[in-house]
Coordinates of C-alpha atoms (C1' of nucleotides) in Angstrom, one line a residue:
Chain K
X1 CA 80.4 111.3 -18.9
X2 CA 78.2 114.2 -18.0
X3 CA 79.8 117.5 -17.2
X4 CA 78.9 121.1 -16.9
X5 CA 78.7 123.1 -20.1
X6 CA 77.4 126.3 -18.7
X7 CA 76.2 127.7 -15.4
X8 CA 74.8 131.0 -14.2
X9 CA 71.8 132.6 -12.6
X10 CA 68.4 133.5 -14.1
X11 CA 66.6 136.0 -11.9
X12 CA 67.6 134.7 -8.5
X13 CA 67.8 131.0 -9.5
X14 CA 71.1 129.4 -10.1
X15 CA 71.3 126.8 -12.9
X16 CA 73.8 124.4 -14.5
X17 CA 73.5 123.1 -18.0
X18 CA 75.0 119.7 -18.5
X19 CA 76.2 117.9 -21.6
X20 CA 77.3 114.3 -22.2
X21 CA 74.3 112.8 -20.4
X22 CA 74.2 109.8 -22.7
X23 CA 70.7 108.5 -23.6
X24 CA 69.1 110.0 -20.5
X25 CA 65.4 110.3 -20.2
X26 CA 64.3 112.6 -17.5
X27 CA 60.7 111.8 -18.3
X28 CA 60.9 108.1 -18.0
X29 CA 63.3 108.3 -14.9
X30 CA 60.8 110.3 -13.0
X31 CA 57.7 108.5 -14.3
X32 CA 58.7 104.9 -13.7
X33 CA 57.5 104.6 -10.1
X34 CA 60.7 104.9 -8.2
X35 CA 60.2 108.5 -7.0
X36 CA 57.1 110.1 -5.7
X37 CA 58.2 113.7 -5.1
X38 CA 58.5 115.1 -8.7
X39 CA 55.9 116.1 -11.2
X40 CA 55.9 117.7 -14.6
X41 CA 56.2 121.5 -14.8
X42 CA 55.7 123.9 -17.6
X43 CA 58.9 125.4 -19.1
X44 CA 60.5 126.5 -22.3
X45 CA 62.2 123.1 -22.5
X46 CA 61.0 120.0 -24.1
X47 CA 60.2 118.4 -20.8
X48 CA 60.8 119.3 -17.2
X49 CA 60.0 118.0 -13.7
X50 CA 60.2 119.9 -10.4
X51 CA 60.4 118.6 -6.9
X52 CA 62.3 118.4 -3.7
X53 CA 65.3 116.2 -2.8
X54 CA 68.0 116.6 -0.3
X55 CA 66.2 119.6 1.2
X56 CA 66.3 121.6 -2.1
X57 CA 63.7 122.4 -4.7
X58 CA 65.1 121.8 -8.2
X59 CA 63.8 121.5 -11.7
X60 CA 65.3 119.0 -14.1
X61 CA 64.8 120.1 -17.7
X62 CA 65.7 118.4 -20.9
X63 CA 65.7 119.2 -24.6
X64 CA 67.7 116.3 -26.0
X65 CA 68.8 112.9 -24.6
X66 CA 72.3 114.3 -24.1
X67 CA 71.5 117.5 -22.2
X68 CA 69.9 118.3 -18.8
X69 CA 69.5 121.7 -17.2
X70 CA 69.2 121.8 -13.5
X71 CA 67.5 124.9 -12.0
X72 CA 68.1 125.6 -8.3
X73 CA 71.6 124.1 -8.4
X74 CA 75.1 125.5 -8.3
X75 CA 78.2 123.8 -9.8
X76 CA 79.0 122.7 -6.3
X77 CA 75.5 121.2 -5.8
X78 CA 75.9 119.3 -9.0
X79 CA 79.2 117.7 -8.0
X80 CA 78.2 117.0 -4.4
X81 CA 74.5 116.0 -4.8
X82 CA 72.9 115.8 -8.2
X83 CA 75.5 113.9 -10.2
X84 CA 75.1 111.0 -7.8
X85 CA 71.3 111.5 -7.4
X86 CA 70.7 111.3 -11.1
X87 CA 73.2 108.5 -11.6
X88 CA 75.1 110.6 -14.1
X89 CA 78.3 108.9 -12.8
X90 CA 77.2 105.5 -14.0
X91 CA 77.7 104.0 -17.5
X92 CA 74.4 102.6 -18.6
X93 CA 75.5 101.5 -22.0
X94 CA 77.5 98.7 -20.5
X95 CA 74.7 97.8 -18.0
X96 CA 72.1 97.7 -20.8
X97 CA 74.3 95.4 -22.9
X98 CA 74.9 93.1 -19.9
X99 CA 71.2 92.9 -19.2
X100 CA 70.4 92.1 -22.8
X101 CA 72.9 89.2 -22.7
X102 CA 72.2 87.9 -19.2
X103 CA 69.5 85.3 -20.1
X104 CA 69.5 82.3 -22.4
X105 CA 67.2 82.2 -25.4
X106 CA 64.3 82.8 -25.8
X107 CA 64.2 85.0 -22.7
X108 CA 67.0 87.3 -23.9
X109 CA 64.6 88.6 -26.5
X110 CA 62.2 89.7 -23.8
X111 CA 64.9 91.6 -22.1
X112 CA 66.0 93.2 -25.3
X113 CA 62.5 94.5 -25.8
X114 CA 62.4 95.7 -22.2
X115 CA 65.7 97.5 -22.5
X116 CA 64.6 99.1 -25.7
X117 CA 61.3 100.4 -24.2
X118 CA 63.1 101.6 -21.1
X119 CA 66.0 103.3 -22.8
X120 CA 67.0 106.4 -20.8
X121 CA 65.7 105.2 -17.4
X122 CA 68.2 105.7 -14.5
X123 CA 68.0 104.3 -11.0
X124 CA 68.0 107.4 -8.8
X125 CA 70.0 107.6 -5.6
X126 CA 67.3 108.9 -3.3
X127 CA 67.5 109.7 0.4
X128 CA 67.3 106.6 2.6
X129 CA 64.6 107.6 5.1
X130 CA 62.3 109.2 2.6
X131 CA 62.6 106.2 0.3
X132 CA 61.9 103.7 3.1
X133 CA 58.8 105.7 4.3
X134 CA 57.6 106.1 0.7
X135 CA 57.7 102.4 0.0
X136 CA 55.9 101.6 3.3
X137 CA 53.2 103.9 2.0
X138 CA 53.3 102.1 -1.4
X139 CA 52.0 98.8 -0.1
X140 CA 48.7 97.8 -1.5
X141 CA 48.4 101.3 -3.0
X142 CA 48.7 102.9 -6.4
X143 CA 51.3 105.4 -7.7
X144 CA 49.1 108.6 -7.9
X145 CA 47.7 108.0 -4.4
X146 CA 51.2 107.3 -3.0
X147 CA 52.3 110.7 -4.4
X148 CA 49.3 112.4 -2.8
X149 CA 50.0 111.0 0.6
X150 CA 53.7 111.7 0.5
X151 CA 53.0 115.3 -0.5
X152 CA 50.5 115.7 2.3
X153 CA 53.0 114.3 4.8
X154 CA 55.7 116.8 3.6
X155 CA 53.3 119.8 3.7
X156 CA 52.2 118.9 7.2
X157 CA 55.4 117.8 8.9
X158 CA 58.3 118.9 6.6
X159 CA 60.3 122.1 6.9
X160 CA 59.3 124.8 4.4
X161 CA 61.6 125.7 1.5
X162 CA 61.0 129.0 -0.1
X163 CA 61.2 128.7 -3.9
X164 CA 60.2 132.3 -4.7
X165 CA 58.0 135.0 -3.2
X166 CA 54.8 133.2 -4.1
X167 CA 55.7 129.6 -3.7
X168 CA 56.7 127.4 -0.8
X169 CA 57.8 123.7 -1.1
X170 CA 58.4 121.3 1.8
X171 CA 61.2 118.9 2.6
X172 CA 60.4 115.3 3.6
X173 CA 59.9 115.2 7.3
X174 CA 62.5 114.1 9.7
X175 CA 62.0 110.9 11.8
X176 CA 61.6 113.1 14.9
X177 CA 58.9 115.2 13.3
X178 CA 56.9 112.0 12.4
X179 CA 57.4 110.7 16.0
X180 CA 55.9 113.9 17.3
X181 CA 53.0 113.6 14.8
X182 CA 52.1 110.3 16.4
X183 CA 50.0 107.6 14.9
X184 CA 46.9 109.8 14.8
X185 CA 48.8 112.6 13.0
X186 CA 50.1 110.1 10.4
X187 CA 46.7 108.4 10.1
X188 CA 45.1 111.8 9.3
X189 CA 47.2 111.9 6.1
X190 CA 45.0 109.0 4.7
X191 CA 47.8 106.5 5.3
X192 CA 45.3 104.0 6.6
X193 CA 46.6 100.8 8.2
X194 CA 50.2 101.9 7.3
X195 CA 50.2 104.7 10.0
X196 CA 51.5 102.4 12.7
X197 CA 54.2 101.1 10.3
X198 CA 55.4 104.6 9.5
X199 CA 55.5 105.5 13.2
X200 CA 57.5 102.3 14.0
X201 CA 60.0 103.2 11.3
X202 CA 60.3 106.8 12.5
X203 CA 60.7 105.6 16.2
X204 CA 63.4 103.2 15.3
X205 CA 65.4 105.8 13.4
X206 CA 64.9 108.6 15.9
X207 CA 66.0 106.3 18.8
X208 CA 69.0 105.2 17.0
X209 CA 67.7 101.6 17.1
X210 CA 68.1 101.5 13.4
X211 CA 70.9 103.3 11.7
X212 CA 70.4 103.9 7.9
X213 CA 74.0 105.1 7.4
X214 CA 75.2 101.8 8.6
X215 CA 72.9 100.0 6.2
X216 CA 74.2 102.1 3.3
X217 CA 77.7 100.9 4.0
X218 CA 76.8 97.4 4.9
X219 CA 78.5 95.1 2.4
X220 CA 76.2 92.1 2.9
X221 CA 73.0 92.7 0.9
X222 CA 71.1 90.1 3.0
X223 CA 72.1 91.7 6.3
X224 CA 71.0 95.1 5.1
X225 CA 67.7 93.7 4.0
X226 CA 67.1 92.0 7.3
X227 CA 67.9 95.2 9.2
X228 CA 65.2 97.1 7.2
X229 CA 62.8 94.2 7.8
X230 CA 63.0 94.7 11.5
X231 CA 60.6 97.6 11.0
X232 CA 56.9 96.7 11.3
X233 CA 55.3 96.6 7.9
X234 CA 58.6 96.2 6.0
X235 CA 58.7 92.9 4.2
X236 CA 60.8 91.5 1.3
X237 CA 59.3 93.8 -1.3
X238 CA 59.4 97.2 0.5
X239 CA 62.9 96.4 1.8
X240 CA 64.1 95.6 -1.7
X241 CA 62.7 98.8 -3.1
X242 CA 64.2 100.9 -0.4
X243 CA 67.6 99.3 -0.9
X244 CA 67.5 99.7 -4.6
X245 CA 66.2 103.3 -4.8
X246 CA 67.6 104.8 -1.6
X247 CA 70.7 102.8 -0.7
X248 CA 72.4 102.1 -4.0
X249 CA 72.0 98.4 -3.7
X250 CA 71.5 97.6 -7.3
X251 CA 71.4 93.8 -6.8
X252 CA 68.0 94.2 -5.2
X253 CA 65.1 92.7 -7.2
X254 CA 61.7 93.8 -5.8
X255 CA 58.8 91.6 -6.9
X256 CA 55.4 93.4 -7.0
X257 CA 52.3 92.5 -8.9
X258 CA 53.7 93.8 -12.2
X259 CA 56.9 91.9 -11.9
X260 CA 55.0 88.8 -10.9
X261 CA 52.8 89.3 -13.9
X262 CA 55.6 89.6 -16.4
X263 CA 57.4 86.6 -15.0
X264 CA 54.2 84.5 -15.3
X265 CA 53.4 85.7 -18.8
X266 CA 56.7 86.1 -20.5
X267 CA 59.3 84.1 -18.5
X268 CA 57.5 80.8 -18.1
X269 CA 56.6 81.4 -14.5
X270 CA 60.0 81.7 -12.9
X271 CA 63.2 83.8 -13.3
X272 CA 66.5 83.5 -11.6
X273 CA 67.3 87.2 -11.0
X274 CA 70.8 86.5 -9.8
X275 CA 71.7 85.9 -13.4
X276 CA 71.7 89.7 -13.7
X277 CA 74.2 90.0 -10.8
X278 CA 74.6 93.6 -9.6
X279 CA 72.3 94.8 -12.5
X280 CA 69.3 92.9 -11.2
X281 CA 67.6 95.9 -9.8
X282 CA 68.0 97.8 -13.0
X283 CA 66.8 94.9 -15.1
X284 CA 63.8 94.7 -12.7
X285 CA 63.0 98.4 -13.3
X286 CA 63.1 97.9 -17.0
X287 CA 60.7 94.9 -16.7
X288 CA 58.4 96.9 -14.5
X289 CA 58.4 99.8 -17.0
X290 CA 58.0 97.5 -20.0
X291 CA 55.1 95.6 -18.5
X292 CA 53.2 98.7 -17.5
X293 CA 54.0 100.3 -20.9
X294 CA 52.5 97.3 -22.7
X295 CA 49.4 97.4 -20.5
X296 CA 48.7 101.1 -21.2
X297 CA 49.2 100.7 -24.9
X298 CA 47.0 97.8 -25.6
Chain X
dG1 C1' 28.4 97.1 -5.9
dC2 C1' 32.9 95.0 -7.7
dC3 C1' 38.1 94.8 -8.4
dC4 C1' 42.7 96.7 -8.1
dA5 C1' 46.9 99.1 -6.5
dG6 C1' 55.2 98.9 -6.4
dG7 C1' 52.2 94.2 0.6
dG8 C1' 52.6 92.6 5.1
dC9 C1' 50.7 90.7 9.5
dT10 C1' 48.4 87.2 11.9
dA11 C1' 46.2 82.9 12.6
dT12 C1' 45.9 78.3 11.2
dC13 C1' 47.1 74.0 9.2
Chain W
dG1 C1' 56.2 76.8 4.3
dA2 C1' 52.0 77.6 2.5
dT3 C1' 47.5 79.7 2.3
dA4 C1' 43.2 82.8 3.8
dG5 C1' 41.5 86.9 5.8
dC6 C1' 42.3 91.3 7.0
dC7 C1' 43.8 95.9 6.8
dA8 C1' 42.2 102.0 4.7
dT9 C1' 41.5 104.4 0.7
dG10 C1' 40.3 106.1 -3.9
dG11 C1' 39.9 105.3 -9.0
dG12 C1' 38.1 102.6 -12.8

DNA sequence: GCCCAGGGCTATC
DNA sequence: GATAGCCATGGG
């Protein structure tokens, strides 16, 4: 399992260098459509992404599949936030094996190919409110534009985080801040017909009508999904994505146009995702990545 | 101009 | 329960 090999400070920025990360791919993990707040940054490392989560600006840098360096984090931050966020406390070797063997021939072969293409992807444990709002924004939208809208929302209504003397980042807004923004304020961010959905979501959270902490600890997956679907504009798919990426519910199996497509073209039109059990959401993410990978490499 | 994007709501049958 | 329009916006 991942642990700290070295920690210190460069300039004013604390960092931790990790080893034992397994076959982690920072690039695939942050480029597979689950997270809209990180983007590639230049560094001395092989690959690095920077962004805000849990109110902190951090950079995740990587040179080999086994190491990750986190800038903007102390040892304590790693233990209390980033280990869980990056899913470094989860054994993906076992999960990958289970996914490869979950289906009967010939469909096991499709899953083997999907696992192989997706090697190194981890399901992040993102913040519940941010994740729910982000996937409301995602509906009938594409990934680059979702990122733009979320960034605009943070800049306009999130609290500033000073990175260094010349750079300011922004946290994701609180529910209260979005309620104060109102439907016009949210619409002005180019959210279109989703503005009223985001407002309804923020209102239900701010009023206590919907409690995301309770949903996190709710043991019944169906109940937690129905709770999220009480928000206007949150249907099966958005609720599943939020539960998978923001609430740790790995049995969720969101079906979007890409998953629909791969089921139609490579699984004979139907797929019983409960065969994957608690790994359904991870299998789904591999399928999503694989199908998009194939499309972009034709 | 068209079609599409990590969809869901509403009306109608 | 299924299906048909509709919803804002920008990129290809």
